[in-house]
Amino acid sequence: MTRLLSLLLLCSVLSACSQHSAQEPSAGGNIMAGAEGKLEFKPDDWVSGETTFWKDTDGVDPGTAGCHIGADGDGLPNSRMFGEACLPDGQLMESSPSAGQLHRHRNDIGRPYKFDCKAWCIGNGSSAGRCEVAAAPPCGKSARCVCN
């Protein structure tokens, strides 16, 4: 009976998670100034239909340029990676989840946050801010919010 209740609870949680819109910030994003939802992201070397594994170097930290590093299911790095980016509208594409946490991308599609850097900076006590391209080794190119 306990096992059945645990299974039902797990199914309920998984169902709620699968209904979460890719465009809405998760609970962690909702508490950060400047969070404007999530977007779907396909890396340049996108692998259709594959579930891939990744680790992020900085977690959700708009002030730090991060690198999303591909891994196998055991967390060992492979040759894949992509950095965060300044989007055409000036917002920051900020990868997640926590730094070093092995996680999956179903169909090799990530769901990074979008951040308004000006709003993030103001929310953290600065008068202004912008998205800026920056290095984040091992990624050659990444981005971060820079505050004034």
Coordinates of C-alpha atoms in Angstrom, one line a residue:
M1 CA 0.0 0.0 0.0
T2 CA 2.8 2.4 0.9
R3 CA 4.6 1.6 -2.3
L4 CA 1.4 2.3 -4.3
L5 CA 0.9 5.7 -2.6
S6 CA 4.5 6.6 -3.3
L7 CA 4.1 5.6 -6.9
L8 CA 0.9 7.7 -7.2
L9 CA 2.6 10.7 -5.6
L10 CA 5.6 10.4 -8.0
C11 CA 3.3 10.2 -11.0
S12 CA 1.4 13.3 -9.8
V13 CA 4.7 15.2 -9.4
L14 CA 5.9 14.1 -12.8
S15 CA 2.6 15.1 -14.4
A16 CA 2.8 18.6 -12.8
C17 CA 6.4 19.0 -14.0
S18 CA 5.5 18.0 -17.5
Q19 CA 2.7 20.5 -17.7
H20 CA 5.1 23.4 -16.7
S21 CA 5.4 25.8 -19.6
A22 CA 8.8 26.2 -21.1
Q23 CA 8.1 29.9 -21.2
E24 CA 7.6 30.4 -17.5
P25 CA 10.4 30.7 -15.0
S26 CA 10.8 27.9 -12.5
A27 CA 10.4 28.8 -8.8
G28 CA 14.0 29.8 -8.5
G29 CA 13.7 32.2 -11.4
N30 CA 10.6 33.8 -10.0
I31 CA 12.5 35.2 -7.0
M32 CA 15.3 36.8 -9.1
A33 CA 15.0 40.3 -10.4
G34 CA 14.9 40.5 -14.2
A35 CA 13.8 36.9 -14.8
E36 CA 11.6 37.0 -17.9
G37 CA 10.8 33.3 -18.4
K38 CA 12.6 30.5 -20.2
L39 CA 13.2 29.8 -23.8
E40 CA 14.0 26.6 -25.8
F41 CA 17.6 26.4 -27.0
K42 CA 19.1 24.0 -29.5
P43 CA 22.9 23.9 -29.5
D44 CA 24.7 24.4 -32.8
D45 CA 25.5 20.6 -32.8
W46 CA 21.9 19.7 -31.9
V47 CA 21.2 15.9 -31.9
S48 CA 17.6 15.3 -32.8
G49 CA 15.7 12.8 -30.6
E50 CA 18.6 12.2 -28.2
T51 CA 18.4 12.8 -24.4
T52 CA 21.7 14.4 -23.6
F53 CA 23.4 15.3 -20.3
W54 CA 25.0 18.6 -19.2
K55 CA 26.6 20.4 -16.3
D56 CA 26.5 24.2 -15.9
T57 CA 29.6 26.0 -14.5
D58 CA 28.0 28.9 -12.8
G59 CA 24.4 27.9 -12.0
V60 CA 21.8 30.7 -12.3
D61 CA 24.1 33.7 -11.8
P62 CA 23.5 36.5 -14.4
G63 CA 26.5 38.4 -13.2
T64 CA 28.9 35.5 -14.1
A65 CA 29.5 34.2 -17.6
G66 CA 28.9 30.5 -17.6
C67 CA 29.6 27.5 -19.8
H68 CA 27.2 24.5 -20.3
I69 CA 29.4 21.4 -20.6
G70 CA 28.2 18.2 -22.3
A71 CA 28.6 15.0 -20.3
D72 CA 27.7 11.3 -20.5
G73 CA 25.1 9.8 -18.1
D74 CA 27.8 9.4 -15.4
G75 CA 28.8 13.1 -15.6
L76 CA 32.1 12.6 -17.5
P77 CA 32.6 15.5 -19.9
N78 CA 32.4 15.0 -23.6
S79 CA 33.4 17.4 -26.4
R80 CA 30.1 19.4 -26.4
M81 CA 29.6 22.8 -24.9
F82 CA 27.9 26.2 -25.3
G83 CA 28.1 29.5 -23.5
E84 CA 25.5 31.9 -22.3
A85 CA 24.6 34.6 -24.8
C86 CA 23.3 38.1 -25.4
L87 CA 20.0 37.7 -27.3
P88 CA 19.1 40.0 -30.2
D89 CA 16.7 42.0 -28.0
G90 CA 19.6 42.6 -25.5
Q91 CA 18.4 40.1 -22.9
L92 CA 20.8 37.5 -21.4
M93 CA 20.3 33.8 -22.1
E94 CA 21.3 32.3 -18.7
S95 CA 21.8 28.6 -18.5
S96 CA 20.8 26.6 -15.4
P97 CA 20.4 24.6 -13.0
S98 CA 22.8 24.7 -10.1
A99 CA 26.5 24.8 -10.8
G100 CA 27.9 21.3 -11.4
Q101 CA 24.5 19.6 -11.3
L102 CA 24.2 16.8 -13.9
H103 CA 20.9 17.2 -15.7
R104 CA 19.1 16.1 -18.9
H105 CA 18.1 17.9 -22.1
R106 CA 15.3 15.8 -23.7
N107 CA 15.6 15.9 -27.5
D108 CA 18.9 17.8 -26.8
I109 CA 16.9 21.0 -26.1
G110 CA 17.8 23.2 -23.1
R111 CA 15.6 25.6 -21.4
P112 CA 17.7 28.5 -20.2
Y113 CA 16.4 31.6 -18.5
K114 CA 16.0 35.0 -20.2
F115 CA 17.1 37.9 -18.0
D116 CA 16.6 41.6 -18.5
C117 CA 20.0 42.8 -17.3
K118 CA 18.9 46.3 -16.5
A119 CA 16.1 45.0 -14.2
W120 CA 18.5 42.4 -12.7
C121 CA 21.1 45.1 -11.9
I122 CA 18.5 47.5 -10.5
G123 CA 17.0 44.7 -8.4
N124 CA 20.6 44.2 -7.0
G125 CA 21.1 47.8 -6.1
S126 CA 22.7 49.3 -9.2
S127 CA 21.4 52.1 -11.4
A128 CA 21.6 50.3 -14.8
G129 CA 22.9 47.3 -16.5
R130 CA 23.4 45.6 -19.9
C131 CA 24.3 42.2 -21.4
E132 CA 28.0 41.9 -22.3
V133 CA 29.8 39.1 -24.2
A134 CA 32.5 37.5 -22.1
A135 CA 34.7 34.4 -22.0
A136 CA 33.8 31.5 -19.7
P137 CA 36.5 28.8 -20.2
P138 CA 36.3 26.2 -21.5
C139 CA 33.7 28.0 -23.6
G140 CA 35.4 30.6 -25.8
K141 CA 32.3 32.8 -25.8
S142 CA 29.6 33.4 -23.2
A143 CA 27.8 36.4 -21.7
R144 CA 26.8 38.1 -18.4
C145 CA 25.0 41.0 -17.0
V146 CA 27.2 44.0 -16.2
C147 CA 25.9 46.6 -13.8
N148 CA 26.7 50.3 -13.5

